[in-house]
Tab-separated table of C-alpha atoms and ligand atoms in Angstrom:
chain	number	residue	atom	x	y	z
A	212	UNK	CA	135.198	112.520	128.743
A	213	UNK	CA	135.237	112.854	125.120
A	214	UNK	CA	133.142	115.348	123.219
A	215	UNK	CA	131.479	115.167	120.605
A	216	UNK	CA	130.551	117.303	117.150
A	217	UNK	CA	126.939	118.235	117.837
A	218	UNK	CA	124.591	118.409	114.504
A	219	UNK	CA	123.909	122.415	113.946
A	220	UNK	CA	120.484	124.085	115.253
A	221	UNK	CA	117.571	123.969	113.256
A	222	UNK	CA	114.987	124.372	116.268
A	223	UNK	CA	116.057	125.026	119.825
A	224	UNK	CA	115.060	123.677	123.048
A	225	UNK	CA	113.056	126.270	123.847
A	226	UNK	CA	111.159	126.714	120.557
A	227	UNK	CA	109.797	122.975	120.849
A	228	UNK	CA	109.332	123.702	124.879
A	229	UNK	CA	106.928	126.595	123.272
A	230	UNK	CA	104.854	124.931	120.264
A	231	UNK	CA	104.471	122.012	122.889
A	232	UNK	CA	102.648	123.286	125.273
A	233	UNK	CA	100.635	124.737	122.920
A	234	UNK	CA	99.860	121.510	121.010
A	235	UNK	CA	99.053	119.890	124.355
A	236	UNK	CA	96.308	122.976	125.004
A	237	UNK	CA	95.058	123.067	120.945
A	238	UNK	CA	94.784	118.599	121.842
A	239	UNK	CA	93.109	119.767	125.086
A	240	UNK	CA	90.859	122.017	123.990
A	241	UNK	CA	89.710	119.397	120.673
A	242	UNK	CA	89.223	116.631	123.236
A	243	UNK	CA	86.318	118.671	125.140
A	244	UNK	CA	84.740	119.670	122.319
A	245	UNK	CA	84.381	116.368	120.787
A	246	UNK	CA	83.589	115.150	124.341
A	247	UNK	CA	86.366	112.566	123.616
A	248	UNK	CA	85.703	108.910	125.834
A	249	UNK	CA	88.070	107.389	126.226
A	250	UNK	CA	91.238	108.695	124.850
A	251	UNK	CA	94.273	106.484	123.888
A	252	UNK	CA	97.831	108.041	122.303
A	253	UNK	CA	100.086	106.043	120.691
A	254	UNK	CA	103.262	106.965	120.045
A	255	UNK	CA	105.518	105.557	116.960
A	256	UNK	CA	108.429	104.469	118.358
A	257	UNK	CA	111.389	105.119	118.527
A	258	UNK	CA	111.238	108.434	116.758
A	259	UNK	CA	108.807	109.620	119.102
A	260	UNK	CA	109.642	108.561	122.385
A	261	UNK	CA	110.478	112.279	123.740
A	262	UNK	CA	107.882	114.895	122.115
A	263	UNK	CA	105.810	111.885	123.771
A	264	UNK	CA	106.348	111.528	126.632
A	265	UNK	CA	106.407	115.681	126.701
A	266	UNK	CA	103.481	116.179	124.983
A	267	UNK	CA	101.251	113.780	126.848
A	268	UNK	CA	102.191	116.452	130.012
A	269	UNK	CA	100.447	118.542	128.129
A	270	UNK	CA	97.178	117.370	127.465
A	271	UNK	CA	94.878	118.197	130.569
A	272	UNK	CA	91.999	115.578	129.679
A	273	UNK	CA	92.212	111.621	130.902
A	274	UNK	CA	94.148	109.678	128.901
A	275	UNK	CA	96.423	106.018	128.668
A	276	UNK	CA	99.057	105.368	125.866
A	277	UNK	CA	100.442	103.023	123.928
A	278	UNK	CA	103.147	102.622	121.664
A	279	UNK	CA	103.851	101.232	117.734
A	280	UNK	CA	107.420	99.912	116.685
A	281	UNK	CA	108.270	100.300	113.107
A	282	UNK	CA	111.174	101.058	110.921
A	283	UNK	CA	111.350	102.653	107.510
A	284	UNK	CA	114.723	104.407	107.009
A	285	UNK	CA	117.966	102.873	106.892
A	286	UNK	CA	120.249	105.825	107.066
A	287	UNK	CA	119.302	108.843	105.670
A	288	UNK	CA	117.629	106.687	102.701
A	289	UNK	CA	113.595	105.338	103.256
A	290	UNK	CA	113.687	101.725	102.831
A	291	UNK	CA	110.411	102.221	100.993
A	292	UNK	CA	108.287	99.986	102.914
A	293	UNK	CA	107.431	99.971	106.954
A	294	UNK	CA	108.469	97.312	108.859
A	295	UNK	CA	106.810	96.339	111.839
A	296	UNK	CA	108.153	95.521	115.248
A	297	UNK	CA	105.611	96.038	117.681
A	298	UNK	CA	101.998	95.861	117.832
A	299	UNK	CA	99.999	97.893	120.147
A	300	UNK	CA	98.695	96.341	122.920
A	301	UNK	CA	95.146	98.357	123.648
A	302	UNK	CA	91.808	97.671	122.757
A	303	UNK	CA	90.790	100.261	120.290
A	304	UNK	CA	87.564	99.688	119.233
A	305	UNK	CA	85.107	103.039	119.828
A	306	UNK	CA	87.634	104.688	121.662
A	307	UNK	CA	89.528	108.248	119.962
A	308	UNK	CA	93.031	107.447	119.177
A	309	UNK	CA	95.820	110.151	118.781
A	310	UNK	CA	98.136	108.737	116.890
A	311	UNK	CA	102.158	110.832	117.592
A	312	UNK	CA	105.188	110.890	115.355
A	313	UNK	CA	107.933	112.505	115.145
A	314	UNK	CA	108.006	113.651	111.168
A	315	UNK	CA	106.459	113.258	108.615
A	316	UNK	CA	107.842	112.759	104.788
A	317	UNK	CA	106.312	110.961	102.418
A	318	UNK	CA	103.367	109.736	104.761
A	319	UNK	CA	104.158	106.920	103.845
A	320	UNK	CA	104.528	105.501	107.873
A	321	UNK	CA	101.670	107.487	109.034
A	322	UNK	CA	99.504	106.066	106.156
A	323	UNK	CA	100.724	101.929	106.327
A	324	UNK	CA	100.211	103.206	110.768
A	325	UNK	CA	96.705	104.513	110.901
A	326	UNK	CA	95.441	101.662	108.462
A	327	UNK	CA	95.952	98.983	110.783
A	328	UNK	CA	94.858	100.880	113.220
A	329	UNK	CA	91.105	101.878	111.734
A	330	UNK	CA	91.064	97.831	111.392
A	331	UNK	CA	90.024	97.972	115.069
A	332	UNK	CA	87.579	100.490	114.445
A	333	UNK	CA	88.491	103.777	117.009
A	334	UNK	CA	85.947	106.154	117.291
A	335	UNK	CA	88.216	108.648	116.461
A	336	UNK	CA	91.572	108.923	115.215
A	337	UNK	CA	93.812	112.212	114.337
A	338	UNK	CA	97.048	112.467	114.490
A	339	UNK	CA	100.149	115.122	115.545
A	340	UNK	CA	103.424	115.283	114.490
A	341	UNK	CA	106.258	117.175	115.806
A	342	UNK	CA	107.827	117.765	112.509
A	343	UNK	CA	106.639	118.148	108.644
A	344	UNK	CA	108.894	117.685	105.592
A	345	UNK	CA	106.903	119.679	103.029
A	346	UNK	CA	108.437	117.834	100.289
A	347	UNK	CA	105.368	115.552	99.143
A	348	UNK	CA	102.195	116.674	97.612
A	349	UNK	CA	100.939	112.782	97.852
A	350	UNK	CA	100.205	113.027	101.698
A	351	UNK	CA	97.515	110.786	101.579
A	352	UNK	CA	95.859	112.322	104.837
A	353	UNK	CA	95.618	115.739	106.729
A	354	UNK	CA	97.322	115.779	109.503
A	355	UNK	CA	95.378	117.609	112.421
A	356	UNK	CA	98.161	119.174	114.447
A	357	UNK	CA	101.741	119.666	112.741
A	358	UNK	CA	104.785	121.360	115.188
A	359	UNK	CA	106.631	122.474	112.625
A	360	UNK	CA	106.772	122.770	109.149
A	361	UNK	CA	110.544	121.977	107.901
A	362	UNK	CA	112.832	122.074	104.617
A	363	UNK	CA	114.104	119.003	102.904
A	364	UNK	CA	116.804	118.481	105.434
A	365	UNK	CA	117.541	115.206	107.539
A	366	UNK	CA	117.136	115.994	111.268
A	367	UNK	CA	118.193	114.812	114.007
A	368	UNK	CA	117.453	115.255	117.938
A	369	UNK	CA	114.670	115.528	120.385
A	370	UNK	CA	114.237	111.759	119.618
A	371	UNK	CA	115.229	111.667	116.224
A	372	UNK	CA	118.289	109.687	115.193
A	373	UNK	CA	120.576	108.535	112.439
A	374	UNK	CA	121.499	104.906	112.774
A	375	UNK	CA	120.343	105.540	116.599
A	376	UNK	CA	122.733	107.976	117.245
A	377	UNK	CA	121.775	111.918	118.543
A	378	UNK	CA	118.235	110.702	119.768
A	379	UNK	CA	119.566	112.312	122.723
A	380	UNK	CA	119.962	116.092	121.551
A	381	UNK	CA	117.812	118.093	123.438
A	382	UNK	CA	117.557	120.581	120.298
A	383	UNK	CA	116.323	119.724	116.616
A	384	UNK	CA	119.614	119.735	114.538
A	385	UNK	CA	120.430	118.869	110.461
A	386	UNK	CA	122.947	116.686	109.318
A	387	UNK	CA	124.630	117.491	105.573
B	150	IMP	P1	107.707	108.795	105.786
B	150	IMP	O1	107.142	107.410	105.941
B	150	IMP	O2	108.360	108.996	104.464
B	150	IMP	O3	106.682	109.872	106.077
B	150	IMP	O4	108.888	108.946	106.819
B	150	IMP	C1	108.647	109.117	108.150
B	150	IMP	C2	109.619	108.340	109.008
B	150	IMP	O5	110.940	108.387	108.485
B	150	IMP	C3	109.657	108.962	110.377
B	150	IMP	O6	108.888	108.189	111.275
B	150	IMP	C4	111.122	108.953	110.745
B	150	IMP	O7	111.390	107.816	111.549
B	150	IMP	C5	111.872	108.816	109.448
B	150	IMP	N1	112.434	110.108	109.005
B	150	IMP	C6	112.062	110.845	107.942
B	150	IMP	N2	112.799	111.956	107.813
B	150	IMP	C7	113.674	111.931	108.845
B	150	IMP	C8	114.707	112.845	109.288
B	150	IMP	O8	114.985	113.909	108.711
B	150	IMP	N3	115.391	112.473	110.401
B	150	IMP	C9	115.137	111.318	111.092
B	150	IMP	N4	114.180	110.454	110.709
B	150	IMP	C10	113.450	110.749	109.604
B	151	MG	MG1	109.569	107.490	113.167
């Protein structure tokens, strides 16, 4: 077996196990209040495929998911547009949609995302992401629940990747 170098530790297993759960509760919580209906999370894919699948473990209200494919970095460089893969599958319309990515930079994903989506007019729709670059004043929307708030490095890990590799990582590492 061959090893290999692993990216250094930016946020550890345990960390994200933490500010998890308690996203799941704060997503809990907000969901009773706003006597949510019928609740729907979509994850971005693939970015987001583990805080997904974790988080949704941790939201104690009735809920079904779906998923969006699309692509904007090549590298460590943003390809400056989103390109689309695939299409969620769900009926939207008057239901509240929580909409999960992994980071957010520019916005520019979440904002191209959740304009298709208010096309098929949810009742609701807020969004969480694991991660936040705070790099760009033009965020174009508030984000309801952030993770973590991180420096202008590239990550990788906990479902993050570059050029698909270290999706894998059960940690949040950089890469120089
Ligand atoms: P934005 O559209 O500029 O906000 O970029 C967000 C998207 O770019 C995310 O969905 C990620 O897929 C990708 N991305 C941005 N920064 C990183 C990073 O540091 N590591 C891995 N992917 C990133
Ligand atoms: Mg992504």
């Amino acid at each position: 077996m061959t090893n290999f170098d692993k990216p250094p530790v930016l946020l550890t297993e345990a960390q994200i196990c933490h500010r998890v759960k308690l996203l799941g509760r704060e997503i809990t919580h907000h969901a009773h209040e706003q006597e949510y209906k019928d609740l729907l999370v979509i994850g971005i894919l693939e970015g987001a495929f583990i805080f997904m699948g974790d988080l949704v473990r941790e939201i104690n209200y009735p809920l079904s998911v779906d998923f969006v494919i699309v692509e904007s970095y090549q590298g460590k460089m943003s390809s400056g547009g989103v390109l689309w893969g695939y299409r969620p599958q769900s009926d939207l319309e008057d239901r509240d949609v929580l909409l999960v990515e992994d980071i957010v930079e520019t916005g520019r994903t979440l904002h191209d995302v959740c304009a298709y989506l208010r096309t098929f007019s949810p009742r609701s729709l807020e969004v969480c992401t694991l991660l936040h670059k705070r790099i760009s004043s033009s965020i174009l929307r508030p984000i309801r629940w952030v993770g973590f708030d991180i420096a202008d490095k590239f990550v990788v890990g906990y479902g993050l990747d570059l050029d698909g590799q270290h999706r894998h990582l059960p940690y949040i590492g950089w890469v120089k």
